[in-house]
PDB file of C-alpha atoms in Angstrom:
ATOM      1  CA  UNK E   8     -39.797  12.471  65.569  1.00  0.00           C
ATOM      2  CA  UNK E   9     -41.232  12.948  62.002  1.00  0.00           C
ATOM      3  CA  UNK E  10     -39.121  15.037  59.835  1.00  0.00           C
ATOM      4  CA  UNK E  11     -41.005  17.174  57.508  1.00  0.00           C
ATOM      5  CA  UNK E  12     -39.695  17.838  54.065  1.00  0.00           C
ATOM      6  CA  UNK E  13     -40.261  21.134  52.557  1.00  0.00           C
ATOM      7  CA  UNK E  14     -40.126  21.143  48.931  1.00  0.00           C
ATOM      8  CA  UNK E  15     -37.976  24.123  47.804  1.00  0.00           C
ATOM      9  CA  UNK E  16     -38.853  25.432  44.490  1.00  0.00           C
ATOM     10  CA  UNK E  17     -35.976  24.642  41.852  1.00  0.00           C
ATOM     11  CA  UNK E  18     -34.719  27.355  40.112  1.00  0.00           C
ATOM     12  CA  UNK E  19     -33.701  25.774  36.813  1.00  0.00           C
ATOM     13  CA  UNK E  20     -31.078  27.850  35.171  1.00  0.00           C
ATOM     14  CA  UNK E  21     -30.747  26.248  31.612  1.00  0.00           C
ATOM     15  CA  UNK E  22     -29.052  27.676  28.758  1.00  0.00           C
ATOM     16  CA  UNK E  23     -31.174  29.394  26.176  1.00  0.00           C
ATOM     17  CA  UNK E  24     -32.477  26.877  23.644  1.00  0.00           C
ATOM     18  CA  UNK E  25     -33.448  27.056  20.146  1.00  0.00           C
ATOM     19  CA  UNK E  26     -37.066  27.169  21.490  1.00  0.00           C
ATOM     20  CA  UNK E  27     -36.258  30.126  23.232  1.00  0.00           C
ATOM     21  CA  UNK E  28     -34.879  31.931  20.422  1.00  0.00           C
ATOM     22  CA  UNK E  29     -37.995  30.959  18.142  1.00  0.00           C
ATOM     23  CA  UNK E  30     -40.490  31.979  20.574  1.00  0.00           C
ATOM     24  CA  UNK E  31     -41.798  35.262  21.915  1.00  0.00           C
ATOM     25  CA  UNK E  32     -41.640  38.773  20.905  1.00  0.00           C
ATOM     26  CA  UNK E  33     -38.375  39.908  19.475  1.00  0.00           C
ATOM     27  CA  UNK E  34     -37.174  42.891  20.866  1.00  0.00           C
ATOM     28  CA  UNK E  35     -34.437  43.622  18.195  1.00  0.00           C
ATOM     29  CA  UNK E  36     -31.868  42.162  15.934  1.00  0.00           C
ATOM     30  CA  UNK E  37     -29.200  42.085  18.590  1.00  0.00           C
ATOM     31  CA  UNK E  38     -28.093  39.004  20.567  1.00  0.00           C
ATOM     32  CA  UNK E  39     -31.025  39.004  22.984  1.00  0.00           C
ATOM     33  CA  UNK E  40     -33.864  37.747  20.767  1.00  0.00           C
ATOM     34  CA  UNK E  41     -36.630  37.328  23.459  1.00  0.00           C
ATOM     35  CA  UNK E  42     -37.377  38.361  27.135  1.00  0.00           C
ATOM     36  CA  UNK E  43     -36.908  34.817  28.232  1.00  0.00           C
ATOM     37  CA  UNK E  44     -33.673  34.626  26.811  1.00  0.00           C
ATOM     38  CA  UNK E  45     -32.581  37.792  28.630  1.00  0.00           C
ATOM     39  CA  UNK E  46     -34.162  36.291  31.775  1.00  0.00           C
ATOM     40  CA  UNK E  47     -32.063  33.121  31.579  1.00  0.00           C
ATOM     41  CA  UNK E  48     -28.604  34.801  30.873  1.00  0.00           C
ATOM     42  CA  UNK E  49     -29.470  37.337  33.459  1.00  0.00           C
ATOM     43  CA  UNK E  50     -30.182  34.445  36.067  1.00  0.00           C
ATOM     44  CA  UNK E  51     -26.592  32.933  35.219  1.00  0.00           C
ATOM     45  CA  UNK E  52     -24.840  36.297  35.542  1.00  0.00           C
ATOM     46  CA  UNK E  53     -26.523  36.771  38.818  1.00  0.00           C
ATOM     47  CA  UNK E  54     -25.221  33.349  40.132  1.00  0.00           C
ATOM     48  CA  UNK E  55     -21.582  34.578  39.059  1.00  0.00           C
ATOM     49  CA  UNK E  56     -21.822  38.343  40.197  1.00  0.00           C
ATOM     50  CA  UNK E  57     -20.804  37.824  43.665  1.00  0.00           C
ATOM     51  CA  UNK E  58     -17.174  38.099  44.715  1.00  0.00           C
ATOM     52  CA  UNK E  59     -17.173  35.116  47.026  1.00  0.00           C
ATOM     53  CA  UNK E  60     -18.539  32.952  44.334  1.00  0.00           C
ATOM     54  CA  UNK E  61     -15.981  33.983  41.586  1.00  0.00           C
ATOM     55  CA  UNK E  62     -13.291  33.336  43.939  1.00  0.00           C
ATOM     56  CA  UNK E  63     -14.913  29.809  44.626  1.00  0.00           C
ATOM     57  CA  UNK E  64     -15.086  29.202  41.007  1.00  0.00           C
ATOM     58  CA  UNK E  65     -11.571  30.094  40.487  1.00  0.00           C
ATOM     59  CA  UNK E  66     -10.253  28.068  43.254  1.00  0.00           C
ATOM     60  CA  UNK E  67     -12.136  25.116  42.040  1.00  0.00           C
ATOM     61  CA  UNK E  68     -10.747  25.678  38.487  1.00  0.00           C
ATOM     62  CA  UNK E  69      -7.152  25.891  39.849  1.00  0.00           C
ATOM     63  CA  UNK E  70      -7.259  22.989  42.357  1.00  0.00           C
ATOM     64  CA  UNK E  71      -5.421  19.929  41.594  1.00  0.00           C
ATOM     65  CA  UNK E  72      -7.283  17.713  39.355  1.00  0.00           C
ATOM     66  CA  UNK E  73      -9.728  20.489  38.670  1.00  0.00           C
ATOM     67  CA  UNK E  74     -11.869  19.392  41.596  1.00  0.00           C
ATOM     68  CA  UNK E  75     -12.166  20.767  45.270  1.00  0.00           C
ATOM     69  CA  UNK E  76     -13.704  19.634  48.613  1.00  0.00           C
ATOM     70  CA  UNK E  77     -15.679  22.239  50.514  1.00  0.00           C
ATOM     71  CA  UNK E  78     -12.789  21.459  53.249  1.00  0.00           C
ATOM     72  CA  UNK E  79     -10.062  22.930  50.665  1.00  0.00           C
ATOM     73  CA  UNK E  80     -12.390  26.247  50.039  1.00  0.00           C
ATOM     74  CA  UNK E  81     -13.184  27.434  53.419  1.00  0.00           C
ATOM     75  CA  UNK E  82      -9.776  28.697  54.359  1.00  0.00           C
ATOM     76  CA  UNK E  83      -8.862  30.653  51.197  1.00  0.00           C
ATOM     77  CA  UNK E  84     -12.058  32.709  51.278  1.00  0.00           C
ATOM     78  CA  UNK E  85     -12.029  33.150  54.944  1.00  0.00           C
ATOM     79  CA  UNK E  86     -15.775  32.077  55.401  1.00  0.00           C
ATOM     80  CA  UNK E  87     -17.564  29.474  57.595  1.00  0.00           C
ATOM     81  CA  UNK E  88     -18.569  26.115  55.859  1.00  0.00           C
ATOM     82  CA  UNK E  89     -22.272  26.726  55.785  1.00  0.00           C
ATOM     83  CA  UNK E  90     -21.583  29.955  54.018  1.00  0.00           C
ATOM     84  CA  UNK E  91     -19.134  28.308  51.550  1.00  0.00           C
ATOM     85  CA  UNK E  92     -21.657  25.588  50.832  1.00  0.00           C
ATOM     86  CA  UNK E  93     -24.624  28.136  50.432  1.00  0.00           C
ATOM     87  CA  UNK E  94     -22.545  30.010  47.727  1.00  0.00           C
ATOM     88  CA  UNK E  95     -21.404  26.491  46.019  1.00  0.00           C
ATOM     89  CA  UNK E  96     -24.896  25.479  45.846  1.00  0.00           C
ATOM     90  CA  UNK E  97     -25.880  28.517  43.847  1.00  0.00           C
ATOM     91  CA  UNK E  98     -23.265  27.756  41.397  1.00  0.00           C
ATOM     92  CA  UNK E  99     -24.292  24.103  41.213  1.00  0.00           C
ATOM     93  CA  UNK E 100     -27.893  24.975  40.636  1.00  0.00           C
ATOM     94  CA  UNK E 101     -26.656  27.353  37.937  1.00  0.00           C
ATOM     95  CA  UNK E 102     -24.789  24.620  36.141  1.00  0.00           C
ATOM     96  CA  UNK E 103     -21.309  26.230  36.851  1.00  0.00           C
ATOM     97  CA  UNK E 104     -20.217  23.521  39.081  1.00  0.00           C
ATOM     98  CA  UNK E 105     -20.863  19.959  39.410  1.00  0.00           C
ATOM     99  CA  UNK E 106     -21.152  18.189  43.067  1.00  0.00           C
ATOM    100  CA  UNK E 107     -20.284  14.698  43.682  1.00  0.00           C
ATOM    101  CA  UNK E 108     -20.567  13.244  47.484  1.00  0.00           C
ATOM    102  CA  UNK E 109     -17.745  10.804  48.294  1.00  0.00           C
ATOM    103  CA  UNK E 110     -17.606   9.516  51.904  1.00  0.00           C
ATOM    104  CA  UNK E 111     -17.999  12.595  54.009  1.00  0.00           C
ATOM    105  CA  UNK E 112     -17.142  15.325  51.771  1.00  0.00           C
ATOM    106  CA  UNK E 113     -18.750  16.783  48.719  1.00  0.00           C
ATOM    107  CA  UNK E 114     -16.498  17.337  45.779  1.00  0.00           C
ATOM    108  CA  UNK E 115     -16.885  20.331  43.257  1.00  0.00           C
ATOM    109  CA  UNK E 116     -15.586  20.497  39.671  1.00  0.00           C
ATOM    110  CA  UNK E 117     -15.993  23.344  37.244  1.00  0.00           C
ATOM    111  CA  UNK E 118     -18.352  22.845  34.190  1.00  0.00           C
ATOM    112  CA  UNK E 119     -16.196  24.800  31.469  1.00  0.00           C
ATOM    113  CA  UNK E 120     -18.870  24.697  28.996  1.00  0.00           C
ATOM    114  CA  UNK E 121     -21.254  26.547  31.137  1.00  0.00           C
ATOM    115  CA  UNK E 122     -18.607  29.509  31.750  1.00  0.00           C
ATOM    116  CA  UNK E 123     -17.732  29.237  27.957  1.00  0.00           C
ATOM    117  CA  UNK E 124     -21.463  29.584  27.206  1.00  0.00           C
ATOM    118  CA  UNK E 125     -22.002  32.926  29.257  1.00  0.00           C
ATOM    119  CA  UNK E 126     -18.565  34.311  27.735  1.00  0.00           C
ATOM    120  CA  UNK E 127     -19.982  33.634  24.279  1.00  0.00           C
ATOM    121  CA  UNK E 128     -23.466  35.114  25.085  1.00  0.00           C
ATOM    122  CA  UNK E 129     -21.435  38.227  26.187  1.00  0.00           C
ATOM    123  CA  UNK E 130     -19.286  37.991  23.094  1.00  0.00           C
ATOM    124  CA  UNK E 131     -22.340  38.325  20.612  1.00  0.00           C
ATOM    125  CA  UNK E 132     -23.020  41.911  22.011  1.00  0.00           C
ATOM    126  CA  UNK E 133     -19.590  43.028  20.246  1.00  0.00           C
ATOM    127  CA  UNK E 134     -20.221  40.880  17.124  1.00  0.00           C
ATOM    128  CA  UNK E 135     -21.492  43.088  14.156  1.00  0.00           C
ATOM    129  CA  UNK E 136     -25.144  41.999  13.544  1.00  0.00           C
ATOM    130  CA  UNK E 137     -25.882  40.761   9.860  1.00  0.00           C
ATOM    131  CA  UNK E 138     -28.968  42.746   8.355  1.00  0.00           C
TER     132      UNK E 138
ATOM    133  CA  UNK B   3     -32.544  81.085  41.433  1.00  0.00           C
ATOM    134  CA  UNK B   4     -29.391  79.404  42.701  1.00  0.00           C
ATOM    135  CA  UNK B   5     -29.241  75.922  41.408  1.00  0.00           C
ATOM    136  CA  UNK B   6     -27.414  73.597  44.098  1.00  0.00           C
ATOM    137  CA  UNK B   7     -25.167  70.891  42.577  1.00  0.00           C
ATOM    138  CA  UNK B   8     -25.489  67.644  44.829  1.00  0.00           C
ATOM    139  CA  UNK B   9     -22.385  65.666  44.035  1.00  0.00           C
ATOM    140  CA  UNK B  10     -23.476  61.982  43.674  1.00  0.00           C
ATOM    141  CA  UNK B  11     -20.949  59.527  44.699  1.00  0.00           C
ATOM    142  CA  UNK B  12     -19.553  57.991  41.501  1.00  0.00           C
ATOM    143  CA  UNK B  13     -19.152  54.164  41.676  1.00  0.00           C
ATOM    144  CA  UNK B  14     -16.192  53.496  39.554  1.00  0.00           C
ATOM    145  CA  UNK B  15     -16.348  50.149  38.203  1.00  0.00           C
ATOM    146  CA  UNK B  16     -13.038  50.144  36.626  1.00  0.00           C
ATOM    147  CA  UNK B  17     -11.320  46.924  35.116  1.00  0.00           C
ATOM    148  CA  UNK B  18      -8.854  44.990  37.110  1.00  0.00           C
ATOM    149  CA  UNK B  19      -5.547  46.798  36.955  1.00  0.00           C
ATOM    150  CA  UNK B  20      -1.858  45.284  37.264  1.00  0.00           C
ATOM    151  CA  UNK B  21      -2.034  47.148  40.702  1.00  0.00           C
ATOM    152  CA  UNK B  22      -4.946  44.903  41.532  1.00  0.00           C
ATOM    153  CA  UNK B  23      -3.266  41.654  40.600  1.00  0.00           C
ATOM    154  CA  UNK B  24      -0.232  42.770  42.569  1.00  0.00           C
ATOM    155  CA  UNK B  25      -1.682  43.885  45.975  1.00  0.00           C
ATOM    156  CA  UNK B  26      -3.712  41.759  48.521  1.00  0.00           C
ATOM    157  CA  UNK B  27      -3.921  38.101  49.396  1.00  0.00           C
ATOM    158  CA  UNK B  28      -3.830  35.994  46.478  1.00  0.00           C
ATOM    159  CA  UNK B  29      -6.645  33.421  46.918  1.00  0.00           C
ATOM    160  CA  UNK B  30      -5.425  30.857  44.477  1.00  0.00           C
ATOM    161  CA  UNK B  31      -3.452  30.480  41.213  1.00  0.00           C
ATOM    162  CA  UNK B  32      -6.802  30.567  39.211  1.00  0.00           C
ATOM    163  CA  UNK B  33      -8.046  33.514  37.134  1.00  0.00           C
ATOM    164  CA  UNK B  34      -9.139  35.532  40.268  1.00  0.00           C
ATOM    165  CA  UNK B  35      -5.929  36.633  42.051  1.00  0.00           C
ATOM    166  CA  UNK B  36      -7.464  38.887  44.747  1.00  0.00           C
ATOM    167  CA  UNK B  37     -10.635  39.784  46.646  1.00  0.00           C
ATOM    168  CA  UNK B  38     -10.657  43.257  45.167  1.00  0.00           C
ATOM    169  CA  UNK B  39     -10.284  41.856  41.565  1.00  0.00           C
ATOM    170  CA  UNK B  40     -13.252  39.530  42.493  1.00  0.00           C
ATOM    171  CA  UNK B  41     -15.257  42.431  43.647  1.00  0.00           C
ATOM    172  CA  UNK B  42     -14.615  44.603  40.534  1.00  0.00           C
ATOM    173  CA  UNK B  43     -15.673  41.524  38.180  1.00  0.00           C
ATOM    174  CA  UNK B  44     -18.771  40.859  40.439  1.00  0.00           C
ATOM    175  CA  UNK B  45     -19.842  44.737  40.170  1.00  0.00           C
ATOM    176  CA  UNK B  46     -19.622  44.613  36.369  1.00  0.00           C
ATOM    177  CA  UNK B  47     -21.405  41.348  36.338  1.00  0.00           C
ATOM    178  CA  UNK B  48     -24.015  42.820  38.624  1.00  0.00           C
ATOM    179  CA  UNK B  49     -24.663  45.557  36.398  1.00  0.00           C
ATOM    180  CA  UNK B  50     -25.318  43.149  33.387  1.00  0.00           C
ATOM    181  CA  UNK B  51     -27.217  40.544  35.295  1.00  0.00           C
ATOM    182  CA  UNK B  52     -30.807  41.987  34.676  1.00  0.00           C
ATOM    183  CA  UNK B  53     -32.962  41.053  31.708  1.00  0.00           C
ATOM    184  CA  UNK B  54     -34.155  44.517  30.881  1.00  0.00           C
ATOM    185  CA  UNK B  55     -30.217  45.822  30.897  1.00  0.00           C
ATOM    186  CA  UNK B  56     -29.433  42.999  28.682  1.00  0.00           C
ATOM    187  CA  UNK B  57     -32.278  43.809  26.485  1.00  0.00           C
ATOM    188  CA  UNK B  58     -31.034  47.458  26.414  1.00  0.00           C
ATOM    189  CA  UNK B  59     -27.572  46.707  25.618  1.00  0.00           C
ATOM    190  CA  UNK B  60     -28.630  44.250  22.836  1.00  0.00           C
ATOM    191  CA  UNK B  61     -31.189  46.879  21.524  1.00  0.00           C
ATOM    192  CA  UNK B  62     -28.352  49.605  21.425  1.00  0.00           C
ATOM    193  CA  UNK B  63     -25.793  47.170  19.970  1.00  0.00           C
ATOM    194  CA  UNK B  64     -28.501  46.458  17.071  1.00  0.00           C
ATOM    195  CA  UNK B  65     -29.482  49.955  16.573  1.00  0.00           C
ATOM    196  CA  UNK B  66     -28.661  51.890  13.290  1.00  0.00           C
ATOM    197  CA  UNK B  67     -25.054  53.366  13.731  1.00  0.00           C
ATOM    198  CA  UNK B  68     -24.734  51.389  16.971  1.00  0.00           C
ATOM    199  CA  UNK B  69     -26.110  54.391  18.828  1.00  0.00           C
ATOM    200  CA  UNK B  70     -29.741  54.675  20.248  1.00  0.00           C
ATOM    201  CA  UNK B  71     -31.739  57.517  22.169  1.00  0.00           C
ATOM    202  CA  UNK B  72     -33.825  56.747  25.112  1.00  0.00           C
ATOM    203  CA  UNK B  73     -36.694  57.485  23.008  1.00  0.00           C
ATOM    204  CA  UNK B  74     -35.977  54.400  20.789  1.00  0.00           C
ATOM    205  CA  UNK B  75     -35.660  51.966  23.575  1.00  0.00           C
ATOM    206  CA  UNK B  76     -38.720  52.455  25.767  1.00  0.00           C
ATOM    207  CA  UNK B  77     -41.263  50.837  23.599  1.00  0.00           C
ATOM    208  CA  UNK B  78     -39.130  47.709  22.701  1.00  0.00           C
ATOM    209  CA  UNK B  79     -38.882  46.886  26.389  1.00  0.00           C
ATOM    210  CA  UNK B  80     -42.332  48.089  27.353  1.00  0.00           C
ATOM    211  CA  UNK B  81     -41.074  50.326  30.271  1.00  0.00           C
ATOM    212  CA  UNK B  82     -41.461  54.018  31.241  1.00  0.00           C
ATOM    213  CA  UNK B  83     -38.838  56.272  30.110  1.00  0.00           C
ATOM    214  CA  UNK B  84     -37.738  57.013  34.012  1.00  0.00           C
ATOM    215  CA  UNK B  85     -37.224  53.212  34.374  1.00  0.00           C
ATOM    216  CA  UNK B  86     -35.372  52.740  30.993  1.00  0.00           C
ATOM    217  CA  UNK B  87     -33.056  55.915  32.127  1.00  0.00           C
ATOM    218  CA  UNK B  88     -32.504  54.286  35.504  1.00  0.00           C
ATOM    219  CA  UNK B  89     -31.242  51.094  33.850  1.00  0.00           C
ATOM    220  CA  UNK B  90     -29.030  53.083  31.247  1.00  0.00           C
ATOM    221  CA  UNK B  91     -27.501  55.068  33.923  1.00  0.00           C
ATOM    222  CA  UNK B  92     -26.255  51.692  35.530  1.00  0.00           C
ATOM    223  CA  UNK B  93     -25.095  50.484  32.244  1.00  0.00           C
ATOM    224  CA  UNK B  94     -23.261  53.954  31.718  1.00  0.00           C
ATOM    225  CA  UNK B  95     -21.781  53.963  35.479  1.00  0.00           C
ATOM    226  CA  UNK B  96     -20.242  50.380  34.707  1.00  0.00           C
ATOM    227  CA  UNK B  97     -18.560  51.680  31.461  1.00  0.00           C
ATOM    228  CA  UNK B  98     -20.827  49.395  29.491  1.00  0.00           C
ATOM    229  CA  UNK B  99     -22.396  52.248  27.414  1.00  0.00           C
ATOM    230  CA  UNK B 100     -21.345  55.813  26.833  1.00  0.00           C
ATOM    231  CA  UNK B 101     -23.912  58.620  26.889  1.00  0.00           C
ATOM    232  CA  UNK B 102     -24.014  61.639  24.729  1.00  0.00           C
ATOM    233  CA  UNK B 103     -26.604  64.659  25.345  1.00  0.00           C
ATOM    234  CA  UNK B 104     -27.641  66.143  21.922  1.00  0.00           C
ATOM    235  CA  UNK B 105     -30.394  68.519  21.931  1.00  0.00           C
ATOM    236  CA  UNK B 106     -33.123  67.231  24.344  1.00  0.00           C
ATOM    237  CA  UNK B 107     -32.242  63.501  24.050  1.00  0.00           C
ATOM    238  CA  UNK B 108     -29.252  61.670  25.354  1.00  0.00           C
ATOM    239  CA  UNK B 109     -27.796  59.117  23.031  1.00  0.00           C
ATOM    240  CA  UNK B 110     -26.111  55.869  23.984  1.00  0.00           C
ATOM    241  CA  UNK B 111     -23.625  53.625  22.470  1.00  0.00           C
ATOM    242  CA  UNK B 112     -21.855  50.383  23.302  1.00  0.00           C
ATOM    243  CA  UNK B 113     -18.601  50.062  24.551  1.00  0.00           C
ATOM    244  CA  UNK B 114     -17.680  46.715  22.931  1.00  0.00           C
ATOM    245  CA  UNK B 115     -14.022  46.613  24.682  1.00  0.00           C
ATOM    246  CA  UNK B 116     -15.931  46.265  28.250  1.00  0.00           C
ATOM    247  CA  UNK B 117     -18.104  43.646  27.174  1.00  0.00           C
ATOM    248  CA  UNK B 118     -15.065  41.697  25.684  1.00  0.00           C
ATOM    249  CA  UNK B 119     -13.248  42.494  28.879  1.00  0.00           C
ATOM    250  CA  UNK B 120     -15.913  40.580  31.009  1.00  0.00           C
ATOM    251  CA  UNK B 121     -16.259  37.835  28.312  1.00  0.00           C
ATOM    252  CA  UNK B 122     -12.315  37.309  28.405  1.00  0.00           C
ATOM    253  CA  UNK B 123     -12.365  37.289  32.485  1.00  0.00           C
ATOM    254  CA  UNK B 124     -14.838  34.743  32.461  1.00  0.00           C
ATOM    255  CA  UNK B 125     -12.897  32.932  29.632  1.00  0.00           C
ATOM    256  CA  UNK B 126      -9.930  32.737  32.037  1.00  0.00           C
ATOM    257  CA  UNK B 127     -11.743  30.201  34.234  1.00  0.00           C
ATOM    258  CA  UNK B 128     -12.036  27.724  31.448  1.00  0.00           C
ATOM    259  CA  UNK B 129      -8.178  28.107  30.304  1.00  0.00           C
ATOM    260  CA  UNK B 130      -5.851  25.618  32.025  1.00  0.00           C
ATOM    261  CA  UNK B 131      -3.576  27.455  34.453  1.00  0.00           C
ATOM    262  CA  UNK B 132       0.215  27.288  34.100  1.00  0.00           C
ATOM    263  CA  UNK B 133       1.706  25.739  37.047  1.00  0.00           C
TER     264      UNK B 133
END
């Protein structure tokens, strides 16, 4: 039997770069300087804006050694392994977790820099703008 | 003519309270201590996770006096007033903006404490947990 690989579009959720800030129509003097920047931050926030995903991030961050196997995560969130794996994939695609396959299991680690990046972007809203 | 007031359900997106943290099944020792807490943070993040809403927040924050009229916001985001008002309502319901009607226009102001609260909740993920 021939297996057909269907290429799935990769949604790259990259952090806003200097290029983003430099290009495009500025919409104001606030922390969001371009529509593209708003789009990227919104994509990252969307990956986070789901209760199970927030719980999974929390569990991984709190797990021994800062690393957790999908087998450690299904019971605490009370969901099936395919559902948990689906949520973990969204977090990995958003750069919030890294995934490493070892033996039969995949292990997940938090990317604290990515979370800090989002927190900092939100913090910019509350920082008085220089005129 | 009698005007009929239809009560619209108020979606209260309150900050996690001590009660939330105390109740319910703990899911781990990380920053998210209950399913309810995860639900509330996810609702707030969902209100933010939209490019136009991020741009609107940014525009309001950067506007003279930290306050903007819907009439100041339609042109920069390139959307109709009803669409902009719809997004602003979601931000007001989430407690991210306040709304004050003066004359014919509604004026919006950022609630920096609310944004800081979300940024702090995300920051908790990157803080090493005390054992």
